[in-house]
XYZ file of C-alpha atoms in Angstrom:
583
model
C 76.676 91.791 108.542
C 73.820 93.851 107.185
C 72.243 93.371 103.797
C 73.180 96.180 101.428
C 70.933 97.946 98.934
C 72.044 97.880 95.313
C 74.699 100.521 94.764
C 75.636 99.819 91.175
C 74.114 103.021 89.870
C 75.407 105.277 92.611
C 77.011 107.819 90.278
C 76.495 111.541 90.474
C 74.468 112.935 87.583
C 75.786 116.445 87.973
C 79.168 118.051 88.043
C 80.463 119.070 91.464
C 78.960 122.378 92.470
C 80.977 125.179 93.954
C 80.876 125.767 97.721
C 80.311 129.427 96.886
C 76.773 128.692 95.678
C 74.404 130.780 97.746
C 72.359 129.240 100.552
C 69.409 131.207 101.881
C 69.920 132.541 105.392
C 66.673 132.709 107.338
C 66.478 134.935 110.359
C 63.260 133.322 111.618
C 62.213 136.265 113.677
C 65.648 137.228 114.982
C 67.083 140.597 114.172
C 69.350 140.418 111.124
C 72.843 141.897 111.209
C 72.944 145.613 110.530
C 74.873 145.108 107.285
C 73.332 142.915 104.561
C 75.182 139.620 104.243
C 76.494 138.547 100.859
C 75.597 134.885 100.576
C 78.972 133.883 99.209
C 80.534 135.530 102.258
C 78.351 133.394 104.528
C 79.636 130.234 102.903
C 83.174 131.515 103.129
C 82.757 132.227 106.845
C 80.964 129.027 107.818
C 82.440 126.302 105.631
C 84.841 124.366 107.869
C 84.373 126.956 110.605
C 86.109 126.085 113.867
C 84.624 126.535 117.309
C 86.933 129.474 118.189
C 86.242 131.135 114.826
C 82.494 130.724 115.269
C 82.640 132.191 118.752
C 84.483 135.173 117.325
C 81.836 135.621 114.631
C 79.211 135.673 117.370
C 81.233 138.110 119.461
C 81.561 140.394 116.433
C 77.797 140.110 115.848
C 78.351 138.931 112.301
C 75.654 136.277 112.618
C 72.912 135.245 114.955
C 72.817 131.700 116.277
C 69.602 131.183 114.320
C 71.330 132.081 111.081
C 74.197 129.687 111.745
C 71.873 126.843 112.726
C 69.673 127.499 109.695
C 72.726 127.436 107.421
C 73.627 123.974 108.727
C 70.018 122.774 108.407
C 70.041 123.995 104.816
C 73.156 121.921 104.219
C 71.315 118.877 105.551
C 68.335 119.615 103.305
C 70.567 119.992 100.271
C 72.980 117.090 100.690
C 71.497 114.506 103.016
C 69.399 112.986 100.252
C 72.638 111.943 98.551
C 74.948 111.183 101.485
C 72.506 109.809 104.060
C 74.384 111.119 107.086
C 71.423 112.230 109.211
C 68.653 109.819 110.165
C 66.566 112.278 112.196
C 66.559 116.057 111.710
C 65.810 118.000 114.906
C 64.776 121.128 113.023
C 62.180 122.611 115.368
C 64.085 122.055 118.592
C 67.365 123.275 117.036
C 65.775 126.513 115.847
C 63.990 126.978 119.176
C 67.272 126.529 121.060
C 68.971 128.962 118.680
C 66.241 131.557 119.201
C 66.614 131.171 122.966
C 70.362 131.805 122.796
C 69.791 134.798 120.513
C 67.255 136.216 122.971
C 69.712 135.778 125.828
C 72.426 137.515 123.827
C 70.081 140.376 122.926
C 69.421 141.046 126.606
C 73.111 141.684 127.097
C 72.969 140.455 130.675
C 76.625 139.457 130.639
C 75.959 135.829 131.441
C 78.961 133.625 130.736
C 78.696 131.616 127.559
C 79.548 127.937 127.527
C 82.500 126.682 125.480
C 80.168 125.348 122.751
C 77.698 128.262 122.780
C 75.718 128.264 119.537
C 77.727 125.418 117.974
C 75.607 123.096 115.765
C 76.378 119.436 116.494
C 75.124 115.974 115.596
C 74.565 113.087 117.973
C 75.039 109.463 116.985
C 71.749 107.551 116.830
C 72.673 105.178 119.675
C 72.983 108.081 122.126
C 69.861 108.971 124.112
C 68.260 112.347 123.389
C 65.204 112.914 125.550
C 61.938 112.461 123.680
C 63.598 111.104 120.536
C 63.828 107.536 119.271
C 67.183 105.982 120.074
C 67.196 103.922 116.894
C 70.810 102.723 117.241
C 70.391 102.036 113.520
C 68.045 99.084 114.139
C 64.508 98.892 112.798
C 63.453 96.963 115.910
C 63.694 100.118 118.021
C 61.437 102.019 115.576
C 58.475 99.612 115.459
C 55.209 101.491 115.835
C 54.034 101.418 119.421
C 57.322 99.968 120.643
C 59.787 102.731 119.821
C 62.749 103.196 122.115
C 61.905 106.760 123.075
C 64.579 108.106 125.395
C 63.201 109.111 128.816
C 66.142 111.459 129.349
C 69.376 112.630 127.794
C 72.546 110.573 127.888
C 75.068 112.122 130.261
C 77.212 113.511 127.452
C 74.158 115.060 125.781
C 73.318 116.830 129.037
C 76.869 118.184 129.199
C 76.963 119.248 125.554
C 73.658 121.088 125.914
C 74.842 122.773 129.106
C 77.895 124.028 127.201
C 75.600 125.716 124.679
C 75.717 123.194 121.832
C 72.672 122.886 119.574
C 71.729 119.445 118.245
C 70.639 119.638 114.606
C 70.263 115.922 113.980
C 70.813 112.297 114.954
C 73.382 110.606 112.730
C 72.909 107.325 110.917
C 74.819 104.227 112.013
C 74.764 100.457 111.340
C 72.511 98.272 113.471
C 73.706 98.505 117.074
C 77.125 99.687 115.786
C 77.911 96.135 114.682
C 79.670 96.841 111.370
C 82.728 98.464 109.810
C 80.576 100.200 107.212
C 77.446 102.341 107.572
C 74.233 100.607 106.487
C 71.300 100.507 108.886
C 67.993 98.675 108.849
C 66.279 101.739 110.339
C 67.403 104.197 107.653
C 69.780 103.014 104.942
C 73.303 103.701 103.731
C 75.667 106.585 104.449
C 78.225 107.515 101.794
C 81.657 109.047 102.210
C 81.690 112.839 101.884
C 84.782 112.640 99.656
C 83.077 110.255 97.219
C 79.582 109.003 97.963
C 80.292 105.654 96.311
C 82.863 104.850 98.970
C 82.388 103.755 102.568
C 82.818 106.279 105.387
C 83.524 103.375 107.714
C 81.457 102.387 110.695
C 79.949 102.606 113.019
C 80.240 106.405 113.348
C 80.010 106.875 109.571
C 76.957 109.116 109.778
C 78.714 111.468 112.182
C 81.902 111.705 110.118
C 80.031 112.385 106.877
C 77.886 115.029 108.581
C 80.928 116.794 110.053
C 83.065 116.479 106.915
C 80.167 117.786 104.799
C 79.523 120.781 107.092
C 76.106 119.606 108.229
C 77.439 120.222 111.752
C 80.613 121.553 113.340
C 81.266 118.402 115.360
C 79.588 115.364 116.852
C 79.962 112.439 119.207
C 81.059 109.035 118.027
C 81.043 105.722 119.823
C 83.778 103.113 119.561
C 83.735 99.400 120.418
C 86.569 98.275 118.170
C 87.515 101.233 115.958
C 84.238 103.056 115.361
C 85.337 106.603 116.154
C 88.859 106.293 114.852
C 88.499 104.328 111.618
C 85.612 106.465 110.252
C 87.496 109.646 111.194
C 90.432 108.310 109.180
C 88.260 107.817 106.077
C 87.081 111.434 106.152
C 90.105 113.555 107.137
C 88.775 114.256 110.630
C 90.027 114.124 114.203
C 88.512 111.264 116.197
C 89.142 110.849 119.918
C 88.950 107.651 121.972
C 89.352 108.922 125.560
C 90.790 106.930 128.418
C 87.874 104.708 129.386
C 86.299 106.387 132.398
C 87.174 109.933 131.394
C 83.813 110.281 129.611
C 80.556 108.636 130.675
C 78.882 106.156 128.343
C 75.614 106.221 130.327
C 72.657 106.539 127.973
C 74.393 105.002 124.964
C 72.879 101.790 123.588
C 75.733 99.294 123.880
C 77.330 96.961 121.418
C 79.767 95.451 123.922
C 79.681 97.549 127.078
C 83.067 96.263 128.247
C 84.652 97.670 125.087
C 82.377 100.663 124.366
C 83.493 104.264 124.631
C 82.412 107.673 123.349
C 84.340 110.739 122.283
C 84.281 113.720 119.933
C 84.681 113.800 116.162
C 85.696 117.162 114.734
C 87.579 118.838 111.906
C 90.447 120.089 114.074
C 92.294 118.973 117.185
C 91.329 122.183 118.958
C 87.621 121.627 118.342
C 87.959 118.013 119.478
C 89.765 119.105 122.650
C 87.076 121.671 123.444
C 84.348 119.061 123.029
C 86.296 116.456 125.027
C 86.699 118.883 127.922
C 82.926 119.418 127.894
C 82.118 115.698 127.724
C 84.561 114.592 130.431
C 83.611 114.123 134.069
C 82.475 111.726 136.750
C 78.988 110.240 136.537
C 77.216 108.017 139.050
C 75.441 106.272 136.150
C 78.795 105.049 134.828
C 80.853 103.577 137.700
C 83.964 103.465 135.516
C 84.139 107.274 135.623
C 84.306 107.177 139.416
C 87.622 105.314 139.222
C 89.465 108.191 137.559
C 92.509 109.173 139.665
C 92.166 112.539 141.380
C 95.658 113.429 140.155
C 94.614 113.411 136.487
C 94.978 116.919 135.028
C 91.746 118.218 133.505
C 91.457 118.024 129.742
C 92.302 121.452 128.385
C 89.937 123.160 125.980
C 92.940 124.595 124.191
C 95.897 122.661 122.795
C 97.927 125.390 121.144
C 101.668 125.606 121.658
C 102.378 121.877 121.681
C 105.365 120.524 119.742
C 106.501 117.200 118.326
C 110.126 118.066 118.867
C 111.737 115.589 121.252
C 108.735 113.265 121.317
C 109.461 109.545 120.939
C 106.978 107.099 119.425
C 107.025 103.361 118.829
C 105.332 101.461 116.012
C 103.455 98.320 117.143
C 105.005 95.410 115.245
C 101.850 93.300 115.285
C 99.903 95.951 113.330
C 102.557 96.139 110.642
C 102.548 92.325 110.475
C 98.753 92.223 110.132
C 98.250 90.059 113.239
C 94.567 89.966 114.073
C 92.779 90.137 117.406
C 89.360 88.413 117.296
C 86.514 90.773 118.183
C 85.181 90.058 121.709
C 88.214 87.818 122.387
C 88.667 84.100 123.057
C 87.596 82.488 126.388
C 90.202 80.749 128.529
C 88.644 77.301 127.975
C 89.357 77.362 124.227
C 92.530 75.263 123.679
C 95.549 77.184 122.426
C 95.733 75.317 119.122
C 92.111 76.178 118.370
C 92.733 79.752 119.542
C 95.553 80.038 117.002
C 93.115 79.144 114.219
C 90.667 81.789 115.429
C 93.451 84.365 115.553
C 94.607 83.477 112.045
C 91.083 84.042 110.726
C 91.184 87.544 112.243
C 94.476 88.522 110.577
C 94.193 91.676 108.509
C 97.056 92.491 106.192
C 98.322 96.051 105.989
C 97.772 96.967 102.344
C 100.752 98.249 100.380
C 99.235 101.679 99.683
C 98.416 102.133 103.368
C 101.915 101.062 104.386
C 103.386 103.630 101.988
C 101.217 106.439 103.370
C 102.103 105.435 106.912
C 105.843 105.477 106.206
C 105.442 108.894 104.612
C 103.705 110.051 107.816
C 106.603 108.624 109.842
C 108.985 110.774 107.813
C 106.798 113.811 108.515
C 106.979 113.071 112.240
C 110.752 112.829 112.055
C 110.943 116.055 110.052
C 108.966 117.756 112.834
C 111.562 116.675 115.402
C 110.022 113.474 116.726
C 111.805 110.136 116.985
C 109.951 107.105 115.632
C 111.233 103.669 116.641
C 110.375 100.717 114.394
C 111.375 97.409 115.967
C 110.039 93.855 116.041
C 110.262 94.031 119.846
C 107.611 96.765 120.166
C 104.225 95.123 120.818
C 105.040 92.034 118.699
C 102.474 89.440 117.505
C 102.748 87.831 120.951
C 101.042 90.960 122.319
C 98.137 90.406 119.936
C 97.915 86.796 121.145
C 97.741 88.050 124.735
C 95.050 90.572 123.815
C 92.942 87.890 122.159
C 92.288 86.289 125.549
C 90.346 89.314 126.833
C 86.931 87.694 126.420
C 83.787 89.829 126.651
C 81.036 88.151 124.625
C 79.438 86.354 127.579
C 78.340 89.716 128.990
C 76.569 91.299 125.998
C 73.052 90.928 127.433
C 74.282 92.251 130.790
C 75.278 95.513 129.108
C 71.994 95.748 127.210
C 69.974 95.213 130.381
C 72.008 97.868 132.208
C 71.230 100.380 129.452
C 67.514 99.606 129.169
C 67.034 99.664 132.944
C 67.665 103.418 132.979
C 67.260 104.579 129.385
C 64.595 102.230 128.062
C 61.045 103.415 127.288
C 58.143 103.013 129.681
C 57.149 99.615 128.252
C 60.430 97.696 128.533
C 63.546 97.909 130.697
C 65.369 94.688 129.819
C 65.964 92.372 126.887
C 63.418 89.922 128.312
C 60.762 92.625 128.639
C 61.381 93.770 125.071
C 60.755 90.270 123.750
C 57.664 89.887 125.923
C 56.162 93.213 124.832
C 57.165 93.192 121.166
C 56.908 89.470 120.511
C 60.370 89.289 118.962
C 63.891 89.247 120.413
C 66.332 92.119 120.466
C 69.079 92.428 117.879
C 71.369 89.387 117.913
C 74.457 91.165 119.236
C 72.457 92.866 122.001
C 71.602 89.528 123.554
C 74.749 87.609 122.612
C 73.305 84.956 120.294
C 75.674 85.210 117.309
C 77.019 81.692 116.843
C 80.255 82.912 115.266
C 81.095 84.503 118.626
C 79.399 82.279 121.199
C 80.359 78.889 119.759
C 84.064 78.016 119.729
C 85.970 74.730 119.946
C 85.082 73.159 123.282
C 83.056 76.184 124.399
C 79.513 77.481 124.040
C 79.171 80.854 125.726
C 75.956 81.457 127.623
C 75.081 84.976 128.678
C 76.046 85.913 132.243
C 76.104 88.870 134.598
C 79.681 90.071 134.948
C 79.490 90.822 138.660
C 78.139 87.333 139.399
C 80.315 85.261 137.071
C 82.923 83.071 138.744
C 84.816 82.844 135.440
C 85.040 86.602 134.908
C 88.460 86.824 136.542
C 90.195 84.378 134.209
C 88.209 85.267 131.088
C 88.206 89.038 131.352
C 89.792 90.791 134.344
C 93.137 88.946 134.555
C 93.878 88.962 130.788
C 92.970 92.636 130.612
C 95.308 93.505 133.505
C 98.145 91.539 131.909
C 97.617 93.217 128.542
C 97.555 96.721 130.048
C 100.658 95.975 132.102
C 102.559 94.876 128.986
C 101.399 97.959 127.093
C 102.611 100.330 129.814
C 105.818 98.344 130.396
C 106.724 98.711 126.719
C 106.242 102.466 126.910
C 108.482 102.607 129.968
C 111.148 100.204 128.667
C 111.464 102.028 125.352
C 111.029 105.483 126.940
C 108.162 106.279 124.581
C 105.623 109.095 124.685
C 103.199 106.867 122.816
C 102.600 104.573 119.886
C 101.865 105.554 116.285
C 100.327 103.353 113.597
C 97.836 103.370 110.697
C 94.244 103.965 111.746
C 93.069 101.719 108.894
C 94.664 98.729 107.197
C 93.216 99.629 103.767
C 91.648 102.430 101.774
C 87.874 102.929 102.075
C 86.239 100.577 99.524
C 84.034 101.533 96.592
C 80.674 100.116 97.660
C 79.216 100.288 94.157
C 80.966 96.981 93.476
C 81.648 93.778 95.434
C 84.667 93.540 97.712
C 86.420 90.166 97.750
C 83.389 88.659 96.008
C 80.792 89.890 98.491
C 78.947 93.007 99.568
C 81.297 95.550 101.078
C 81.864 95.258 104.805
C 83.741 98.549 104.856
C 87.383 99.304 105.528
C 88.955 97.483 108.447
C 91.553 98.344 111.050
C 93.826 96.591 113.556
C 92.968 98.915 116.440
C 90.358 97.067 118.554
C 93.051 96.300 121.142
C 92.753 99.909 122.341
C 89.198 99.152 123.498
C 90.338 96.079 125.419
C 92.547 98.129 127.735
C 90.787 101.498 127.501
C 93.851 103.671 126.836
C 93.528 107.016 125.026
C 93.954 107.281 121.261
C 93.427 109.979 118.645
C 93.269 109.887 114.846
C 94.448 112.735 112.621
C 94.469 113.340 108.867
C 97.764 112.186 107.356
C 97.480 111.982 103.587
C 95.391 110.899 100.634
C 95.098 107.637 98.716
C 95.393 107.616 94.937
C 91.595 107.462 94.670
C 91.259 110.748 96.577
C 90.078 109.199 99.861
C 91.816 110.296 103.092
C 94.257 108.293 105.191
C 94.397 108.606 108.978
C 97.217 108.262 111.486
C 96.551 107.062 115.034
C 98.452 107.885 118.233
C 97.903 106.152 121.574
C 99.432 106.887 124.961
C 99.420 106.062 128.672
C 96.122 105.928 130.547
C 94.859 109.321 131.698
C 97.275 111.314 129.506
C 94.475 112.569 127.246
C 95.524 116.185 127.649
C 99.051 115.500 126.412
C 97.725 113.299 123.602
C 95.510 116.106 122.302
C 98.606 118.310 122.306
C 100.340 115.761 120.084
C 97.378 115.807 117.686
C 97.480 119.588 117.556
C 101.228 119.641 116.991
C 100.823 117.197 114.118
C 98.199 119.479 112.557
C 100.493 122.473 112.813
C 103.418 120.603 111.233
C 101.623 119.005 108.286
C 99.301 120.019 105.411
C 95.703 120.734 106.360
C 92.769 118.643 105.211
C 91.068 119.615 101.962
C 87.278 119.849 102.355
C 85.252 117.442 100.199
C 83.472 118.676 97.072
C 79.872 117.580 97.454
C 77.211 116.733 94.901
C 73.593 117.603 95.610
C 71.970 115.010 93.361
C 72.621 111.409 92.478
C 71.062 108.542 90.585
C 70.310 106.675 93.819
C 68.362 108.554 96.431
C 68.580 107.992 100.164
C 65.582 107.434 102.427
C 64.280 110.806 103.570
C 65.349 111.675 107.108
C 62.626 111.315 109.691
C 61.303 114.322 111.537
C 61.884 114.650 115.259
C 59.318 113.299 117.691
């Protein structure tokens, strides 16, 4: 875990300021609207704006793209010093891209606009953006003269840009995504938008705080064990874990490439579906995307009209029981008795307040016409035991080398080259040298290449197939449309004080099993803890049913109370490191 800065004095010194406070709108050379804009009206139009609403504002010529981008940059300038969501602000390139779109619109040439035309977004700092440092939250990628400057965009960045999105910043994250909270050695801490003292979760905490705080309309998260879904749950957002292979992960610095995924984080299911449709597609740089069945219906950019009536969901018994699944799994050579001890150490109890919010959400599902089945036979603790044998840690360096080979800087294209050039090794998880994962009773894992490892079948492929088969068989046997369960096991912790006698490690979840089999999941807002922090509900479904799953998320939104935007403070007693300027 990362060392945390002192947070004991992290208390706002000012009362919460109204969202109606005016923010200057700079036209930066673009023609202003014909009617003067009242600043309070701008805030009213753009706070929590959705993608369809923003497109309508553009169509009505209420705002230029430059004005909208500048408004979001102003939000970053005003609040990032407190919340620490954005590590790198791409001010010049964002305004240049906005001016280009405005110029194209002024020509009136009738060119079709992409589905994210003029939409300000953030990109997680482990995702390659050409010419920028891919910090991945680690100071080792920012060392002078050895920066990991991306030679080209990650595949999803290329697709988001092509759809018209404008990147306003790169969001903070913990070192190589290896934490459930959001402290990085390259930048610092990110606070929760609903209360800066509390954790936004990790590792996509920077993205969720930026989106919740209206520093951007949406962003991309990455997820190796819960890192899109758990942070989305802490901040009343929609977080999508697509079927692995629906969206390319090429160009994303890995934590564990056999578990990694990327997907959208947004304020509504519709916005998330629009972004997912843009991000999805085959990619020769990510062979997993080439395995997608041709029969899979395309992800729809609209999810209206869906209903929960008649849907049938099961509740995984092992999550309710708090049965843990060790991160990266347990190799086949570890004796079962020793494996049981490792599993017990990974157990994570479902806290009483979370259980109560979940059961309230179950009642809401039933009130909306869905059937929810709670039974000890639905994915029992034995399923968690099965999942624990999907072992991936021996292949950490393999994933790192694959990433650096294509997306590394000119001076290094492998872990070995980095160490040779820099004179120090890569981050411990990137090269698989964490003793708590590589040393187990009777086993010491040495790093291997997956495609060349004779033990890969029994350590990874066969257990993964068995786990996926049991997951699908349960859906079929119980005639379920999907599973539903808490996205977090506990409320986000107050990081201004120790948790369990040590520095906060963030809120935790029991959802890493989704990564092991790569099935689709989505998190939605489902209530509020007594301390005012949001609670999230997670749905998962059959592989390649992402379109239907987004419909379920939308139907939930329509049937339940909407999220309440956070009330931000623009000053605090503890400042955050100033965001770096773009390269």
